[in-house]
PDB file of C-alpha atoms in Angstrom:
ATOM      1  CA  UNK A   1       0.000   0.000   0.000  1.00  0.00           C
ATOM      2  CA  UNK A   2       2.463   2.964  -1.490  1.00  0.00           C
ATOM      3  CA  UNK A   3      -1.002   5.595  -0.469  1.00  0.00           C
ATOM      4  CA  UNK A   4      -0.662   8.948  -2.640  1.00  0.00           C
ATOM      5  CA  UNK A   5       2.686   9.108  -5.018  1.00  0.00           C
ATOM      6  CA  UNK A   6       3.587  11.647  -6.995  1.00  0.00           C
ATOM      7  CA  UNK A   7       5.944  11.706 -10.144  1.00  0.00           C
ATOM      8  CA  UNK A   8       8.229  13.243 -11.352  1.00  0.00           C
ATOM      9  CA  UNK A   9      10.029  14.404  -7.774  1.00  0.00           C
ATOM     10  CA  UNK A  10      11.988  17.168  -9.707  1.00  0.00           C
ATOM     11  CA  UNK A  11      11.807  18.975 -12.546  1.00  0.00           C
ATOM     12  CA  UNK A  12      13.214  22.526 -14.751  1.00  0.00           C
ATOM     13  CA  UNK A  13      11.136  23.619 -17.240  1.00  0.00           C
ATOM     14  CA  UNK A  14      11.638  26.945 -19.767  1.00  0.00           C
ATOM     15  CA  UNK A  15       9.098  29.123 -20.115  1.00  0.00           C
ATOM     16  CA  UNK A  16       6.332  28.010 -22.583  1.00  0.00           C
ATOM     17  CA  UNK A  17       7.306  24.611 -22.564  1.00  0.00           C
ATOM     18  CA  UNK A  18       4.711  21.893 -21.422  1.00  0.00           C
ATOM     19  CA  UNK A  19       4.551  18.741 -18.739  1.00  0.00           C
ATOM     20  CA  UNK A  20       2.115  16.812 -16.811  1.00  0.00           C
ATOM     21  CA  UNK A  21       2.378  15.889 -13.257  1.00  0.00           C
ATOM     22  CA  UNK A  22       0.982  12.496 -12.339  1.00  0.00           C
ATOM     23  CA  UNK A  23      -0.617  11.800  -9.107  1.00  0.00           C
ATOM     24  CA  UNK A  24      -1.423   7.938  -8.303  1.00  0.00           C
ATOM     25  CA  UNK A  25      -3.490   6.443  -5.314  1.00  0.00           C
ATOM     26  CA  UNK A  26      -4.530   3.141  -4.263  1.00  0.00           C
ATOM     27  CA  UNK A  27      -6.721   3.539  -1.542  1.00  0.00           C
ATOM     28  CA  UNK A  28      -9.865   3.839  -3.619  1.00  0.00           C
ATOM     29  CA  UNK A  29     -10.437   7.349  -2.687  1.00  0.00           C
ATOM     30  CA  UNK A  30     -13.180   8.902  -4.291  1.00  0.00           C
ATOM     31  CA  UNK A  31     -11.809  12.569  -3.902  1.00  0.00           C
ATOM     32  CA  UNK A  32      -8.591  13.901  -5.254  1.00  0.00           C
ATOM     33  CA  UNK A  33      -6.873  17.114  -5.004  1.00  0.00           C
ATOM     34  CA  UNK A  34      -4.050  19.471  -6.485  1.00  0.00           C
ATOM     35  CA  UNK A  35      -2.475  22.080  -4.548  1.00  0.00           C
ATOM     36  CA  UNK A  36       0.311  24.384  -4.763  1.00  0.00           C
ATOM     37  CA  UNK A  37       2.581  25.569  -1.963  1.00  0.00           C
ATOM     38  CA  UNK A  38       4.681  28.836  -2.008  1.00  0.00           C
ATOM     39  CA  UNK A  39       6.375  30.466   1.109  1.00  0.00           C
ATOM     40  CA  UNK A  40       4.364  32.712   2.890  1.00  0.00           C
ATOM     41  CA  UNK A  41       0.977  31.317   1.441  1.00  0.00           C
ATOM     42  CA  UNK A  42       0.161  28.275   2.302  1.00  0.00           C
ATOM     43  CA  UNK A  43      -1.562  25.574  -0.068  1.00  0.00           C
ATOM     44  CA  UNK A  44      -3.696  26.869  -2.429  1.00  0.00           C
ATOM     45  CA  UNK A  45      -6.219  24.364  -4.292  1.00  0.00           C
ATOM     46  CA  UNK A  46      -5.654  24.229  -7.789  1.00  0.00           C
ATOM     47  CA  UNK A  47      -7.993  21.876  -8.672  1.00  0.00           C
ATOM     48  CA  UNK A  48      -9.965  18.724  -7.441  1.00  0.00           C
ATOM     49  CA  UNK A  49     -12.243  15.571  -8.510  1.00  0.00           C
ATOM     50  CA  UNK A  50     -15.008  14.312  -6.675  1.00  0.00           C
ATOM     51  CA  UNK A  51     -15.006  11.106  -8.686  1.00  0.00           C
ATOM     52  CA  UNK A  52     -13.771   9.252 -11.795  1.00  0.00           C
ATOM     53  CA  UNK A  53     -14.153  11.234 -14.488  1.00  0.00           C
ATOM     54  CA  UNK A  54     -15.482  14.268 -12.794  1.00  0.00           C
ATOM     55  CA  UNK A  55     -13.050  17.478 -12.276  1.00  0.00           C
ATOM     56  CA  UNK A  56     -13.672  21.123 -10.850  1.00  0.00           C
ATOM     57  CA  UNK A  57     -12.019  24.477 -10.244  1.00  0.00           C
ATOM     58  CA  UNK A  58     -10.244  25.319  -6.717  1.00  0.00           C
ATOM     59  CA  UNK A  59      -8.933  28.570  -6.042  1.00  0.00           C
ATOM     60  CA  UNK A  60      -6.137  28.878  -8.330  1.00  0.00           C
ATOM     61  CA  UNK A  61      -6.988  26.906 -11.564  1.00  0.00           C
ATOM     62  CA  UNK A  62      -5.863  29.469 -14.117  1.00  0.00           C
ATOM     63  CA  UNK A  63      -2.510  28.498 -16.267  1.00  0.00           C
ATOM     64  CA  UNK A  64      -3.641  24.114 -15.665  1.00  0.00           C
ATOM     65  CA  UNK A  65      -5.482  21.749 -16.569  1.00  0.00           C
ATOM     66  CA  UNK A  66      -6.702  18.353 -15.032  1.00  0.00           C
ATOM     67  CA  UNK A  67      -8.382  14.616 -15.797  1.00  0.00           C
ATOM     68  CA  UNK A  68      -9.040  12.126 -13.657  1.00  0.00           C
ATOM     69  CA  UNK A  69     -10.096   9.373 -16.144  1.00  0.00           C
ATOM     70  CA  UNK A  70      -9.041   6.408 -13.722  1.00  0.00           C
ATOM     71  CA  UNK A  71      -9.981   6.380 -10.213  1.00  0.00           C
ATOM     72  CA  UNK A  72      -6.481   5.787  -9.125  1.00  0.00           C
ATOM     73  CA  UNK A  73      -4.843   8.585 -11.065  1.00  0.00           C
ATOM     74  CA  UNK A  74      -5.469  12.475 -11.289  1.00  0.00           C
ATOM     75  CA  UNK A  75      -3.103  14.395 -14.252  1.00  0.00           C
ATOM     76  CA  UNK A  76      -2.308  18.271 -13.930  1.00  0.00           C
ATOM     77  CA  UNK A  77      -1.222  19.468 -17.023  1.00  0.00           C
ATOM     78  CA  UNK A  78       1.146  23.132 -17.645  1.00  0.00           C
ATOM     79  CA  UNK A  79      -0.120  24.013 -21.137  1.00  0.00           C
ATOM     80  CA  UNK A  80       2.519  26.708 -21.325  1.00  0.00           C
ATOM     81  CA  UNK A  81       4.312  26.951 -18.154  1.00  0.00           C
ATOM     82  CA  UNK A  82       5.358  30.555 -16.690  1.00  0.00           C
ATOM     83  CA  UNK A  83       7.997  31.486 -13.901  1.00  0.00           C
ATOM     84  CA  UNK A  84       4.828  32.054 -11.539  1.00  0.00           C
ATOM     85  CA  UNK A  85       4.077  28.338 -11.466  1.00  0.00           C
ATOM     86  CA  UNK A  86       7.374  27.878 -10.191  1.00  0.00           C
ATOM     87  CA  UNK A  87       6.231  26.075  -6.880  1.00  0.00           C
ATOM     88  CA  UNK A  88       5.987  22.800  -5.096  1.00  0.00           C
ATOM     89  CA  UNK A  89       3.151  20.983  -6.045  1.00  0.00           C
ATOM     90  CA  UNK A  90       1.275  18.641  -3.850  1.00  0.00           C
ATOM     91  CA  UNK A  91      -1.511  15.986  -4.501  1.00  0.00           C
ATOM     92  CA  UNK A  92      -4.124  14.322  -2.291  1.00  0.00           C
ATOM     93  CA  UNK A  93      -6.772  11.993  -1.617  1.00  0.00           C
ATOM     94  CA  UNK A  94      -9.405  11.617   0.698  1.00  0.00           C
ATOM     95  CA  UNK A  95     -11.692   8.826   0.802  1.00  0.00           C
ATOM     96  CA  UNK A  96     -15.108  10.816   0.554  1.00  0.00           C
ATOM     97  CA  UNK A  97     -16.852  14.414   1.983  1.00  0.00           C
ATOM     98  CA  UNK A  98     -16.807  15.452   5.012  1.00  0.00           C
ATOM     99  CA  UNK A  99     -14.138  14.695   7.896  1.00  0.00           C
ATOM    100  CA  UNK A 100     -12.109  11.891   6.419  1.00  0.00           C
ATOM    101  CA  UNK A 101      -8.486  12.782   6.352  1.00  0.00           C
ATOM    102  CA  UNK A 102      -6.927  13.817   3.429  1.00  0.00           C
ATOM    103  CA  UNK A 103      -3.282  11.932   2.546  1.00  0.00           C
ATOM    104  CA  UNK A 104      -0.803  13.536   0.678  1.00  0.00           C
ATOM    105  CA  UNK A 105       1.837  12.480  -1.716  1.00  0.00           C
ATOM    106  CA  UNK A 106       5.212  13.590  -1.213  1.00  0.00           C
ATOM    107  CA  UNK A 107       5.157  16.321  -3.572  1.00  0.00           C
ATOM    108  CA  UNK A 108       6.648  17.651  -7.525  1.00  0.00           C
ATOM    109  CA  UNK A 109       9.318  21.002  -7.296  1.00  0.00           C
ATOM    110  CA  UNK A 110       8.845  23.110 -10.344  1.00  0.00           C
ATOM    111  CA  UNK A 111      11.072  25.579 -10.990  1.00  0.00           C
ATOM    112  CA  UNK A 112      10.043  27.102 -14.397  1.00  0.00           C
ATOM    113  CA  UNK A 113      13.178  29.614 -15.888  1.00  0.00           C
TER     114      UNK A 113
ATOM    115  CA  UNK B   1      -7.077  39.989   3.712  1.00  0.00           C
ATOM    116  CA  UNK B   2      -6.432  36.106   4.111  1.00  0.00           C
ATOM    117  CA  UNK B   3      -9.019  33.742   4.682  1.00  0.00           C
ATOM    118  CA  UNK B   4      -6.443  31.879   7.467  1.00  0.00           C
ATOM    119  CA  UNK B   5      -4.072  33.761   9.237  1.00  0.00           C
ATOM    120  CA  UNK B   6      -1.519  32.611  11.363  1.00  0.00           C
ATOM    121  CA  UNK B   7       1.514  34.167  13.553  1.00  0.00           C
ATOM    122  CA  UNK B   8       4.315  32.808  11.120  1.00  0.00           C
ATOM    123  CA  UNK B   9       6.566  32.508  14.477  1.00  0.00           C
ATOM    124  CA  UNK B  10       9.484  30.711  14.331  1.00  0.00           C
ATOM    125  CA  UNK B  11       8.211  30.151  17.751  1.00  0.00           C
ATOM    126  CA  UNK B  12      11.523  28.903  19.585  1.00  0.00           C
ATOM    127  CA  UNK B  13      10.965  26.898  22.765  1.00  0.00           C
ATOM    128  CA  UNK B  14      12.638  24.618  25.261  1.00  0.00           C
ATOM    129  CA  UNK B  15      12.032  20.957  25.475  1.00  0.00           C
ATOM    130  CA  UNK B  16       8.823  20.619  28.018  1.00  0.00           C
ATOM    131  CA  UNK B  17       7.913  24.319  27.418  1.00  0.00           C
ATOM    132  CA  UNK B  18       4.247  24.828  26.764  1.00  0.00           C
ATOM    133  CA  UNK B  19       3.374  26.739  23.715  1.00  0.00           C
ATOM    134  CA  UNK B  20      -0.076  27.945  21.804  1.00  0.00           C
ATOM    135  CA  UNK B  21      -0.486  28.528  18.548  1.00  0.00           C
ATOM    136  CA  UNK B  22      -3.821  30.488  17.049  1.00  0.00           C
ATOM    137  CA  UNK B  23      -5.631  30.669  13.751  1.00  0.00           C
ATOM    138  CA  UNK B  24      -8.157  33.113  12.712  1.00  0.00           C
ATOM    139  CA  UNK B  25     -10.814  32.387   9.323  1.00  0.00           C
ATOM    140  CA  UNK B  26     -12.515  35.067   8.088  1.00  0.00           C
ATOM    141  CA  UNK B  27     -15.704  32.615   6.750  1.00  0.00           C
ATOM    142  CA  UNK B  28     -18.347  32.037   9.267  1.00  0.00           C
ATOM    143  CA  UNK B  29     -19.838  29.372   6.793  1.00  0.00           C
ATOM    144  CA  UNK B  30     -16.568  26.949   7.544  1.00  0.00           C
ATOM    145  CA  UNK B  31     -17.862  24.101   8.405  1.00  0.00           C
ATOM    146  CA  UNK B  32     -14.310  21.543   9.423  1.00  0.00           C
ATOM    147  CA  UNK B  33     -11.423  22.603  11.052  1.00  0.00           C
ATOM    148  CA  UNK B  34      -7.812  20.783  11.235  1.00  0.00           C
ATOM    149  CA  UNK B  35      -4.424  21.143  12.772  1.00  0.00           C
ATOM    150  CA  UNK B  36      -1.888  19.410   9.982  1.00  0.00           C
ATOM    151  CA  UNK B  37       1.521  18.990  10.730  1.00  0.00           C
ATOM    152  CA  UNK B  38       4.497  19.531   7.745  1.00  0.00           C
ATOM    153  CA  UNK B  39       8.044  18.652   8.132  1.00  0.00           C
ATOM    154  CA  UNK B  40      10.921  20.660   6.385  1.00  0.00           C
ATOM    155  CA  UNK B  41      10.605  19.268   2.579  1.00  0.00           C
ATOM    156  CA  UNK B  42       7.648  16.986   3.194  1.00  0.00           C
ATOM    157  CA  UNK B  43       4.279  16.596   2.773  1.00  0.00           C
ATOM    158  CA  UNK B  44       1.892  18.025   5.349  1.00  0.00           C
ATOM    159  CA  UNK B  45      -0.065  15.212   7.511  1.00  0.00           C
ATOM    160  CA  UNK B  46      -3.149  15.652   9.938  1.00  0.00           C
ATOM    161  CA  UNK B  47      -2.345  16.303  13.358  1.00  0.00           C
ATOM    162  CA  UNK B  48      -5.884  16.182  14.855  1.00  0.00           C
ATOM    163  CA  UNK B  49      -9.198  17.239  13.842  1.00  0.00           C
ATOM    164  CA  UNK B  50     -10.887  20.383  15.910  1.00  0.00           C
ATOM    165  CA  UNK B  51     -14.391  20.100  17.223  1.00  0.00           C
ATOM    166  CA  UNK B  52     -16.176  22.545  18.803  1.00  0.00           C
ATOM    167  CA  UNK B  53     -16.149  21.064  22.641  1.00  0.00           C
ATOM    168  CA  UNK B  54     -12.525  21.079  22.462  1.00  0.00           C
ATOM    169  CA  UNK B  55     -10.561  17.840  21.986  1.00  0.00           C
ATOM    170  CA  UNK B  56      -7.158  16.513  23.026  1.00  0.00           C
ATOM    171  CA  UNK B  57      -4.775  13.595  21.768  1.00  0.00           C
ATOM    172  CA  UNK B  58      -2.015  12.790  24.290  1.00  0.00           C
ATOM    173  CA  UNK B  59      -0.209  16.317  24.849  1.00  0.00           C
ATOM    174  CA  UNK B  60      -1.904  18.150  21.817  1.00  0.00           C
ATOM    175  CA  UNK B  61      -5.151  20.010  22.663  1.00  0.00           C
ATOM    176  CA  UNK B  62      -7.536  21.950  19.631  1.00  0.00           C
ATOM    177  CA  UNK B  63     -10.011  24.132  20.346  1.00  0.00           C
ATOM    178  CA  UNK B  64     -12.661  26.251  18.582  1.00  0.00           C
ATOM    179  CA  UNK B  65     -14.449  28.999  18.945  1.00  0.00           C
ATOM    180  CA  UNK B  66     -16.569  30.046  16.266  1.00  0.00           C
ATOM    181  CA  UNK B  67     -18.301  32.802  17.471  1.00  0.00           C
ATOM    182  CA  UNK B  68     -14.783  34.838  17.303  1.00  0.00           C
ATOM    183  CA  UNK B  69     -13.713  32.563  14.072  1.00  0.00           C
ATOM    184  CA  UNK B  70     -10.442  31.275  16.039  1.00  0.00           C
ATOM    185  CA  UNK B  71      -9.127  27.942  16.353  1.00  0.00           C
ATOM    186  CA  UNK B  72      -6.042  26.822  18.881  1.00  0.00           C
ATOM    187  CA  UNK B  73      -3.233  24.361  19.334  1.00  0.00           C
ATOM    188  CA  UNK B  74      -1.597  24.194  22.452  1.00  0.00           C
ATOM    189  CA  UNK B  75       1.131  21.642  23.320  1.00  0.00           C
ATOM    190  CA  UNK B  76       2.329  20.537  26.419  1.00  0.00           C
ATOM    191  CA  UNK B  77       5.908  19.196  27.149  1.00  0.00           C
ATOM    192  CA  UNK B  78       7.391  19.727  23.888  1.00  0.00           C
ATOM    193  CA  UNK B  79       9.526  17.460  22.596  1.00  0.00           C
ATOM    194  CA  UNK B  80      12.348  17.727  20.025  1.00  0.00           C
ATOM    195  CA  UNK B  81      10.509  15.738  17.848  1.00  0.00           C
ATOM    196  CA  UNK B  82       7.947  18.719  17.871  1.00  0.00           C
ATOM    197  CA  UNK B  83       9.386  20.655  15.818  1.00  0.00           C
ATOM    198  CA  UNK B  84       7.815  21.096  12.805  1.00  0.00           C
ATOM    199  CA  UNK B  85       5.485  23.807  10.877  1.00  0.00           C
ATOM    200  CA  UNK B  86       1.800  23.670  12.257  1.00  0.00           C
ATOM    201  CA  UNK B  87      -1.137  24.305   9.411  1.00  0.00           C
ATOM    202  CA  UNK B  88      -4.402  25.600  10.519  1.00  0.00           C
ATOM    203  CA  UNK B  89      -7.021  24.569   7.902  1.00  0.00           C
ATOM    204  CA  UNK B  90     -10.643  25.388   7.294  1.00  0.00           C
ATOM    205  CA  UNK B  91     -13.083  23.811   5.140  1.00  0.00           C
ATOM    206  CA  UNK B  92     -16.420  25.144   3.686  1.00  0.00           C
ATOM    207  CA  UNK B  93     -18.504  22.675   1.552  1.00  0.00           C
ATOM    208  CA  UNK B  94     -17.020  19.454   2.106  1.00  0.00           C
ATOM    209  CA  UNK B  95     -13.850  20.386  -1.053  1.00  0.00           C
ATOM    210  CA  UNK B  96     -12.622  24.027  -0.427  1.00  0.00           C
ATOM    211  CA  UNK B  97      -9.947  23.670   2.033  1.00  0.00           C
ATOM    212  CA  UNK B  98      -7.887  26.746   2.920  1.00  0.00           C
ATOM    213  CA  UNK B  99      -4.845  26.768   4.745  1.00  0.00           C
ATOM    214  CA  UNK B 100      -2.726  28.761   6.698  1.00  0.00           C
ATOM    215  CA  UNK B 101       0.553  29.947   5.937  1.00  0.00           C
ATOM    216  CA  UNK B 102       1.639  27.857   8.760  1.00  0.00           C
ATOM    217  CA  UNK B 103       3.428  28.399  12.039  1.00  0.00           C
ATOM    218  CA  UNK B 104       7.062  27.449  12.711  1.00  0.00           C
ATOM    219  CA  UNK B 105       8.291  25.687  15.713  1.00  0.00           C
ATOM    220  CA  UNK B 106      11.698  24.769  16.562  1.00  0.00           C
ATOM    221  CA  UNK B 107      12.031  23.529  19.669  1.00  0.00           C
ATOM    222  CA  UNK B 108      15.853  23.256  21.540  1.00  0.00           C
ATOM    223  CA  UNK B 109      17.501  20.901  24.075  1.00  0.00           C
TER     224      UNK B 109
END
């Protein structure tokens, strides 16, 4: 049971260029989440999915997109990345609404130059 | 204004020194509160859950007020071990969490 993994670890991008960050879970969590982290402002939601094949907006979705068209895996996609989404990008899962915990994988640096 | 604010710290304490951290939200409609715990270059993990009568997990208590929209941590006999930055979050409809900038603590031998 690896829980919430993230790939890749590390990774340099130039401006404009494109990647996808993939975020895999076997717990059979309904909900998944992507969030950024920058110093001095905590995680901000990027975007989330309530369910297989379902996706939605958080707080910060401009500049990605997402898919979630297996359970176990939820994609966020730089079309065209910028210096601003430099940042350290972390995914979770939660099992459904309300209090259940939310796990996180062990997160993607971005530095985009 | 941020919706979570927290005292950035670094709070620096003693081993067995008590020491409080606070968290304001500026949403009345939050519904779930949460202490998480992150470690330098790692993921953040939940700490304990915060319910409105107050709870407590060995030497970590939580509690909320939400008439003055603030939320607590206090722990007692701090370890070395403790040391860590302390997330305040805040949910409103079951998917928009917002966290806090967090709050350092280092604590010394």
């Amino acid at each position: 049971n690896a829980g919430v993994t993230q790939t890749p670890k590390f990774r340099v991008l130039k401006t404009g260029q494109s990647m996808t960050l993939l975020c895999a879970q076997d717990m059979n969590h309904e909900y998944m989440y992507w969030y950024r982290q920058d110093p001095g402002m905590g995680l901000r939601l990027i975007h989330y999915s309530v369910g297989e094949g379902t996706t939605a907006k958080g707080e910060v979705p401009d500049g990605y997109n997402v898919s979630r068209l297996k359970k176990q895996n939820f994609l966020l996609g730089l079309e065209s990345a910028a210096p601003s989404q430099t940042s350290v990008y972390f995914c979770a899962s939660r099992k459904g609404a309300g209090t259940d915990t939310q796990y996180f994988g062990p997160g993607t640096r971005l530095t985009v130059l | 204004r941020k919706e979570v604010e927290q005292d950035p710290g670094p709070f620096n304490v003693p081993e067995g020194a008590t020491v409080a951290f606070n968290c304001t939200y500026s949403n009345s409609a939050s519904q779930s509160f949460f202490w998480y715990r992150q470690d330098c270059r790692k993921e953040p993990k939940l700490l304990m859950s915060v319910y409105s009568s107050g709870n407590e997990d060995g030497r970590f208590t939580a509690q909320l007020n939400r008439a003055s929209q603030y939320i607590s941590l206090l722990i007692r006999d701090s370890k070395l071990s403790d040391s860590a930055t302390y997330l305040c979050v805040v949910t409103y409809n079951n998917n928009d969490m917002r966290f806090g900038a967090g709050t350092r603590l280092t604590v010394k031998p």
